[in-house]
Tab-separated table of C-alpha atoms in Angstrom:
chain	number	residue	atom	x	y	z
A	46	MET	CA	0.000	0.000	0.000
A	47	LEU	CA	2.876	2.351	0.784
A	48	LEU	CA	4.467	1.740	-2.622
A	49	LEU	CA	1.105	2.276	-4.327
A	50	THR	CA	0.651	5.586	-2.525
A	51	VAL	CA	4.192	6.608	-3.454
A	52	GLY	CA	3.509	5.917	-7.125
A	53	LEU	CA	0.217	7.791	-7.009
A	54	LEU	CA	1.729	10.881	-5.408
A	55	VAL	CA	4.672	10.902	-7.811
A	56	ALA	CA	2.288	10.610	-10.779
A	57	VAL	CA	-0.126	13.294	-9.557
A	58	ALA	CA	2.481	15.818	-8.340
A	59	PRO	CA	3.330	17.382	-11.732
A	60	ILE	CA	-0.379	17.763	-12.576
A	61	ALA	CA	-2.011	18.780	-9.296
A	62	GLY	CA	-0.691	21.284	-6.790
A	63	SER	CA	2.729	19.813	-6.265
A	64	LEU	CA	3.282	21.580	-2.933
A	65	TRP	CA	0.269	19.900	-1.354
A	66	CYS	CA	1.392	16.552	-2.763
A	67	LEU	CA	4.750	17.173	-1.134
A	68	ILE	CA	3.121	17.918	2.210
A	69	ALA	CA	0.915	14.810	1.951
A	70	ALA	CA	3.870	12.630	0.990
A	71	LEU	CA	6.075	13.996	3.742
A	72	GLY	CA	3.362	13.455	6.329
A	73	LEU	CA	2.693	9.895	5.171
A	74	PHE	CA	6.300	8.805	4.944
A	75	SER	CA	7.317	10.523	8.169
A	76	ALA	CA	4.382	9.023	10.041
A	77	VAL	CA	5.206	5.499	8.864
A	78	PHE	CA	8.888	5.855	9.647
A	79	ASP	CA	8.429	7.514	13.034
A	80	LEU	CA	5.862	4.913	14.084
A	81	ALA	CA	8.283	2.150	13.133
A	82	HIS	CA	11.138	3.936	14.858
A	83	ARG	CA	9.205	4.491	18.080
A	84	ALA	CA	7.741	0.981	18.133
A	85	LEU	CA	11.171	-0.622	17.874
A	86	GLN	CA	12.626	1.913	20.286
A	87	ALA	CA	10.075	0.868	22.875
A	88	ALA	CA	10.563	-2.849	22.145
A	89	ALA	CA	14.363	-2.915	22.172
A	90	THR	CA	15.799	-4.387	25.359
A	91	THR	CA	19.550	-3.953	24.925
A	92	ALA	CA	21.924	-1.295	23.653
A	93	ASP	CA	22.918	-3.589	20.777
A	94	ALA	CA	19.272	-3.685	19.728
A	95	VAL	CA	19.015	0.108	19.678
A	96	TRP	CA	21.921	1.320	17.588
A	97	PRO	CA	20.719	-0.075	14.200
A	98	VAL	CA	17.404	1.706	14.717
A	99	GLU	CA	19.156	4.984	15.517
A	100	LEU	CA	21.454	4.507	12.531
A	101	ALA	CA	18.445	4.104	10.256
A	102	SER	CA	16.954	7.255	11.770
A	103	VAL	CA	20.070	9.230	10.855
A	104	ALA	CA	20.014	7.731	7.364
A	105	TYR	CA	16.442	8.952	6.979
A	106	ALA	CA	17.306	12.465	8.130
A	107	VAL	CA	20.333	12.760	5.869
A	108	LEU	CA	18.700	11.280	2.773
A	109	SER	CA	15.503	13.290	3.093
A	110	SER	CA	17.531	16.461	3.598
A	111	LEU	CA	19.620	15.732	0.529
A	112	THR	CA	16.483	15.283	-1.551
A	113	ALA	CA	15.249	18.643	-0.262
A	114	VAL	CA	18.531	20.208	-1.384
A	115	LEU	CA	17.910	18.589	-4.768
A	116	LEU	CA	14.537	20.356	-4.829
A	117	THR	CA	16.288	23.654	-4.184
A	118	LEU	CA	18.807	23.149	-6.969
A	119	LYS	CA	16.211	21.964	-9.493
A	120	GLY	CA	13.617	24.576	-8.624
A	121	ASN	CA	10.186	24.269	-7.041
A	122	GLU	CA	8.595	23.326	-10.365
A	123	SER	CA	10.433	19.972	-10.259
A	124	SER	CA	8.790	18.834	-7.023
A	125	TRP	CA	8.109	15.360	-8.389
A	126	ILE	CA	11.885	14.730	-8.373
A	127	TRP	CA	11.929	15.506	-4.672
A	128	LEU	CA	8.946	13.215	-4.126
A	129	LEU	CA	10.752	10.342	-5.791
A	130	GLY	CA	13.898	10.978	-3.802
A	131	LEU	CA	11.941	11.207	-0.569
A	132	ALA	CA	10.198	7.906	-1.315
A	133	ILE	CA	13.569	6.215	-1.795
A	134	SER	CA	15.092	7.890	1.263
A	135	VAL	CA	12.273	6.633	3.491
A	136	ALA	CA	12.019	3.172	1.936
A	137	LEU	CA	15.709	2.389	2.491
A	138	PRO	CA	15.806	2.959	6.282
A	139	ILE	CA	12.497	1.136	6.763
A	140	ALA	CA	13.865	-1.811	4.773
A	141	ALA	CA	17.006	-1.717	6.920
A	142	ILE	CA	14.967	-1.753	10.136
A	143	SER	CA	12.831	-4.619	8.833
A	144	ALA	CA	15.882	-6.684	7.888
A	145	TRP	CA	17.512	-6.010	11.242
A	146	ALA	CA	14.316	-6.901	13.136
A	147	ARG	CA	14.116	-10.262	11.371
A	148	ALA	CA	17.806	-10.995	11.973
A	149	HIS	CA	17.649	-10.007	15.659
A	150	SER	CA	14.195	-11.216	16.582
A	151	GLY	CA	15.465	-12.222	20.017
A	152	ALA	CA	16.170	-8.577	20.794
A	153	ILE	CA	12.539	-7.623	20.186
A	154	ARG	CA	10.117	-8.319	22.969
A	155	GLY	CA	8.048	-11.355	22.032
A	156	SER	CA	9.963	-11.814	18.745
A	157	SER	CA	7.365	-9.636	17.045
A	158	PRO	CA	7.812	-8.661	13.394
A	159	ILE	CA	8.038	-4.972	12.592
A	160	VAL	CA	4.537	-4.854	11.073
A	161	LYS	CA	3.007	-6.024	14.330
A	162	GLU	CA	4.954	-3.394	16.267
A	163	ILE	CA	3.762	-0.647	13.931
A	164	ARG	CA	0.145	-1.793	14.204
A	165	THR	CA	0.422	-1.860	17.991
A	166	SER	CA	1.816	1.667	18.006
A	167	ILE	CA	-0.985	2.889	15.724
A	168	ARG	CA	-3.617	1.296	17.960
A	169	ARG	CA	-2.111	2.952	21.036
A	170	HIS	CA	-1.529	6.425	19.656
A	171	ARG	CA	-3.706	6.580	16.529
A	172	LEU	CA	-3.913	10.087	15.086
A	173	ALA	CA	-1.724	11.529	17.833
A	174	SER	CA	1.387	9.800	16.514
A	175	ILE	CA	0.598	10.700	12.917
A	176	ALA	CA	0.025	14.348	13.849
A	177	TYR	CA	3.275	14.384	15.799
A	178	ALA	CA	5.205	12.829	12.917
A	179	LEU	CA	3.720	15.232	10.401
A	180	GLY	CA	4.339	18.296	12.537
A	181	LEU	CA	7.900	17.382	13.424
A	182	ARG	CA	8.977	17.172	9.784
A	183	ALA	CA	6.667	19.785	8.315
A	184	GLU	CA	8.937	22.798	8.467
A	185	ARG	CA	11.146	21.525	5.643
A	186	VAL	CA	8.187	21.521	3.275
A	187	LEU	CA	6.553	24.657	4.658
A	188	MET	CA	9.821	26.511	4.070
A	189	VAL	CA	9.241	26.087	0.306
A	190	PRO	CA	6.601	28.853	0.012
A	191	LEU	CA	7.964	30.843	2.969
A	192	ALA	CA	11.563	31.302	1.825
A	193	SER	CA	13.516	31.904	-1.334
A	194	SER	CA	15.248	28.935	-2.927
A	195	SER	CA	18.634	30.115	-1.650
A	196	GLU	CA	17.320	30.486	1.915
A	197	LEU	CA	15.701	27.061	1.734
A	198	GLY	CA	18.938	25.517	0.544
A	199	LEU	CA	20.865	27.156	3.361
A	200	TYR	CA	18.332	26.007	5.936
A	201	ILE	CA	18.300	22.409	4.748
A	202	SER	CA	22.092	22.329	4.554
A	203	VAL	CA	22.498	23.507	8.144
A	204	VAL	CA	19.741	21.159	9.368
A	205	THR	CA	21.493	18.202	7.744
A	206	LEU	CA	24.858	19.176	9.183
A	207	ALA	CA	23.379	19.656	12.659
A	208	GLU	CA	21.555	16.311	12.625
A	209	VAL	CA	24.651	14.423	11.523
A	210	ALA	CA	26.811	16.202	14.089
A	211	MET	CA	24.419	15.473	16.959
A	212	TRP	CA	24.081	11.781	16.151
A	213	PRO	CA	27.127	10.774	18.274
A	214	ILE	CA	25.531	12.513	21.252
A	215	GLN	CA	22.249	10.625	20.793
A	216	MET	CA	24.157	7.368	20.353
A	217	ALA	CA	26.109	8.049	23.552
A	218	PHE	CA	22.820	8.493	25.406
A	219	GLN	CA	21.476	5.211	24.029
A	220	VAL	CA	24.638	3.269	24.913
A	221	MET	CA	25.166	4.822	28.349
A	222	LEU	CA	21.595	4.474	29.649
A	223	PRO	CA	21.685	0.696	30.281
A	224	ARG	CA	25.087	0.995	31.945
A	225	MET	CA	23.792	3.723	34.216
A	226	HIS	CA	20.875	1.581	35.297
A	227	GLU	CA	23.116	-1.409	35.895
A	228	ALA	CA	25.279	0.810	38.101
A	229	GLY	CA	22.306	1.678	40.277
A	230	GLY	CA	20.042	4.011	38.382
A	231	PHE	CA	19.943	7.230	36.421
A	232	THR	CA	20.979	9.710	39.088
A	233	GLY	CA	21.220	13.456	39.228
A	234	HIS	CA	25.003	13.057	39.042
A	235	HIS	CA	24.642	11.326	35.671
A	236	LEU	CA	22.303	14.077	34.483
A	237	ARG	CA	24.792	16.800	35.445
A	238	ARG	CA	27.634	14.988	33.698
A	239	LEU	CA	25.553	14.550	30.541
A	240	GLY	CA	24.571	18.204	30.576
A	241	LEU	CA	28.204	19.303	31.023
A	242	GLY	CA	29.399	16.972	28.263
A	243	LEU	CA	26.689	18.177	25.911
A	244	SER	CA	27.536	21.825	26.607
A	245	LEU	CA	31.249	21.289	25.985
A	246	PHE	CA	30.486	19.359	22.818
A	247	LEU	CA	28.317	22.213	21.520
A	248	ILE	CA	30.998	24.800	22.322
A	249	ALA	CA	33.541	22.779	20.346
A	250	LEU	CA	31.139	21.804	17.568
A	251	THR	CA	29.734	25.228	16.647
A	252	PRO	CA	32.968	26.670	15.153
A	253	ILE	CA	33.668	23.361	13.397
A	254	ALA	CA	30.166	23.343	11.908
A	255	THR	CA	30.594	26.959	10.839
A	256	ALA	CA	33.828	26.146	9.036
A	257	CYS	CA	32.324	23.094	7.308
A	258	LEU	CA	29.299	25.089	6.260
A	259	ARG	CA	31.488	27.853	4.858
A	260	LEU	CA	33.086	25.256	2.580
A	261	LEU	CA	29.644	23.915	1.576
A	262	VAL	CA	27.472	27.006	1.102
A	263	VAL	CA	29.614	29.213	-1.117
A	264	PRO	CA	30.428	26.579	-3.779
A	265	LEU	CA	26.929	25.059	-3.718
A	266	PHE	CA	24.735	28.151	-3.655
A	267	GLY	CA	27.166	30.856	-4.794
A	268	GLN	CA	26.121	33.471	-2.265
A	269	ASP	CA	27.249	35.285	0.847
A	270	PHE	CA	27.928	33.131	3.874
A	271	LYS	CA	26.420	35.428	6.520
A	272	PRO	CA	22.798	34.169	6.193
A	273	ALA	CA	23.992	30.607	6.732
A	274	GLU	CA	26.199	31.609	9.641
A	275	ALA	CA	23.156	33.043	11.418
A	276	LEU	CA	21.486	29.618	11.234
A	277	VAL	CA	24.281	27.633	12.873
A	278	LEU	CA	23.690	28.563	16.521
A	279	PRO	CA	19.886	28.089	16.684
A	280	LEU	CA	19.997	24.782	14.817
A	281	MET	CA	22.806	23.476	17.006
A	282	LEU	CA	20.768	24.446	20.063
A	283	SER	CA	17.650	22.792	18.640
A	284	THR	CA	19.490	19.529	17.964
A	285	ALA	CA	20.951	19.610	21.472
A	286	ALA	CA	17.455	20.059	22.902
A	287	PHE	CA	16.245	17.220	20.683
A	288	ALA	CA	19.025	14.972	22.005
A	289	LEU	CA	17.869	15.682	25.563
A	290	TYR	CA	14.287	15.007	24.475
A	291	THR	CA	15.242	11.554	23.156
A	292	LEU	CA	17.064	10.869	26.424
A	293	PHE	CA	14.009	11.658	28.542
A	294	LEU	CA	11.733	9.905	26.047
A	295	GLY	CA	13.329	6.598	27.042
A	296	GLN	CA	12.261	7.181	30.637
A	297	VAL	CA	8.733	8.158	29.598
A	298	LEU	CA	8.299	5.059	27.425
A	299	ALA	CA	9.006	2.937	30.494
A	300	THR	CA	6.918	4.841	33.023
A	301	ASN	CA	4.357	7.306	31.666
A	302	ALA	CA	4.000	6.376	27.991
A	303	ARG	CA	0.280	7.101	27.950
A	304	HIS	CA	0.942	10.810	28.548
A	305	LEU	CA	2.712	11.066	25.185
A	306	ARG	CA	-0.724	10.752	23.550
A	307	TRP	CA	-1.471	14.341	24.497
A	308	LEU	CA	1.907	15.934	25.278
A	309	GLU	CA	3.627	15.638	21.896
A	310	PRO	CA	0.591	16.473	19.699
A	311	LEU	CA	-0.154	19.443	21.977
A	312	LEU	CA	3.346	20.897	21.689
A	313	VAL	CA	3.716	20.188	17.976
A	314	GLY	CA	0.207	21.510	17.398
A	315	THR	CA	1.248	24.720	19.150
A	316	TRP	CA	4.376	25.004	17.029
A	317	ILE	CA	2.698	24.866	13.602
A	318	PRO	CA	-0.003	27.546	14.117
A	319	VAL	CA	1.976	29.786	16.532
A	320	LEU	CA	5.757	29.404	16.652
A	321	LEU	CA	6.374	28.520	13.011
A	322	PRO	CA	4.408	31.435	11.412
A	323	VAL	CA	5.970	33.920	13.843
A	324	GLY	CA	9.423	32.581	13.038
A	325	ALA	CA	8.707	32.510	9.311
A	326	ALA	CA	8.107	36.262	9.390
A	327	TYR	CA	11.840	36.582	10.061
A	328	GLY	CA	12.893	34.148	7.341
A	329	ALA	CA	14.932	30.982	7.742
A	330	ARG	CA	16.600	32.239	10.925
A	331	GLY	CA	13.215	32.772	12.565
A	332	VAL	CA	12.123	29.237	11.654
A	333	ALA	CA	15.340	27.886	13.154
A	334	TRP	CA	14.735	29.714	16.439
A	335	SER	CA	11.116	28.523	16.505
A	336	LYS	CA	12.479	24.985	16.321
A	337	VAL	CA	14.630	25.692	19.376
A	338	GLY	CA	11.462	26.607	21.249
A	339	LEU	CA	9.669	23.446	20.135
A	340	TYR	CA	12.424	21.033	21.170
A	341	ALA	CA	13.019	22.885	24.430
A	342	LEU	CA	9.325	22.441	25.269
A	343	LEU	CA	9.448	18.755	24.291
A	344	ALA	CA	12.576	18.156	26.378
A	345	THR	CA	11.064	19.949	29.389
A	346	GLY	CA	7.723	18.159	29.102
A	347	THR	CA	9.223	14.686	28.766
A	348	ALA	CA	11.663	15.395	31.617
A	349	LEU	CA	8.768	16.302	33.927
A	350	LEU	CA	6.862	13.173	32.885
A	351	ALA	CA	9.931	10.945	33.222
A	352	PHE	CA	10.726	11.968	36.787
A	353	ARG	CA	7.242	12.668	38.126
A	354	ARG	CA	6.487	9.164	39.416
A	355	HIS	CA	9.880	7.606	39.962
A	356	GLY	CA	12.280	10.467	40.510
A	357	VAL	CA	15.628	10.881	38.807
A	358	SER	CA	16.887	7.550	40.142
A	359	GLY	CA	13.766	5.626	39.147
A	360	PRO	CA	13.645	2.789	36.625
A	361	GLY	CA	14.161	3.827	33.031
A	362	ARG	CA	14.015	2.408	29.586
A	363	PHE	CA	16.571	-0.341	30.263
A	364	PRO	CA	15.692	-1.755	33.688
A	365	ASN	CA	18.234	-4.073	35.223
A	366	PRO	CA	16.651	-7.565	35.428
A	367	VAL	CA	18.814	-8.524	38.416
A	368	SER	CA	18.214	-5.665	40.795
A	369	GLU	CA	18.139	-5.303	44.536
A	370	PRO	CA	14.806	-5.707	46.312
A	371	PRO	CA	12.950	-2.370	46.314
A	372	GLN	CA	12.641	-0.397	49.474
A	373	GLN	CA	9.267	0.044	51.106
A	374	GLY	CA	8.863	3.534	49.616
A	375	ASP	CA	9.537	2.183	46.144
A	376	VAL	CA	6.905	-0.523	46.622
A	377	ASP	CA	4.371	2.114	47.570
A	378	ARG	CA	5.126	4.101	44.421
A	379	GLN	CA	5.263	1.130	42.070
A	380	GLY	CA	2.228	-0.749	43.267
A	381	PRO	CA	1.848	-4.413	44.238
A	382	GLN	CA	3.673	-5.772	41.154
A	383	GLY	CA	6.964	-3.958	41.843
A	384	PRO	CA	9.324	-2.722	39.153
A	385	ALA	CA	7.894	-5.030	36.479
A	386	SER	CA	4.593	-3.139	36.512
A	387	ALA	CA	6.309	-0.041	35.146
């Protein structure tokens, strides 16, 4: 069905309003991929089971951004080329996740195939997950009518660079979480160390990203570098906030997952009608700063949900199966079934 929809959108795009076909395609593909990503993220039980999923997520971000750059270079009238590229860029990571899930079925709870995990996620979240997926990726398409082709190219280039640069940080979170829990829990000390490491990494990364972008923008778009330089800081901050959001998301999936049904759609739904239009009035830089606000809200909201019931040291996404007996206070918080009930 996905391939049929892809073919239909690619065929209709040159005839109908191509921009709306782009938005529909982006929403569909992003929703499918994000549902698959989140379902496997929630089902993975070890660090080894997580990194292929995160790698596929980065592949999706990079490939979809490159196809958007292709749209910029070819012009908005060639939107069907971008549609085709986007279809390929989404199909490849999903195929990679599917192949990995079959090869490592023991790492997925209940040895469930990926289709079953996606269906379960859809049943749990329904339109909320689709709205979240659509809203989270929408700014790259909405930038098409809001910005000139040169501004759009600059924005997509910096977004791609920021996402690739922040991937090691997200991977470090995914690898370190189970070790932290095995050592006795995710404590405030761990949180302070992660925050310090992330801050130092951003301080070192920003000038490096600026230099790399200087080499990319001038040859590719043939224009002044200053507009791109203004995008580096907000997009680095937004990717840092997103990294923290993914860190806290692991805790929420294990403790308060039901609250994500309203938290994420609420924040993303606020971003599209409020933050994004206000930012768009100031061009690509305004959109970048609006994204900082969105991810900061997501990180704050998931942090509050993650620590509300269990505290900073409470069980997280990778609970240690051989743990000490809970104290009486923990039993009162967790209920009669103990840690397994979370």
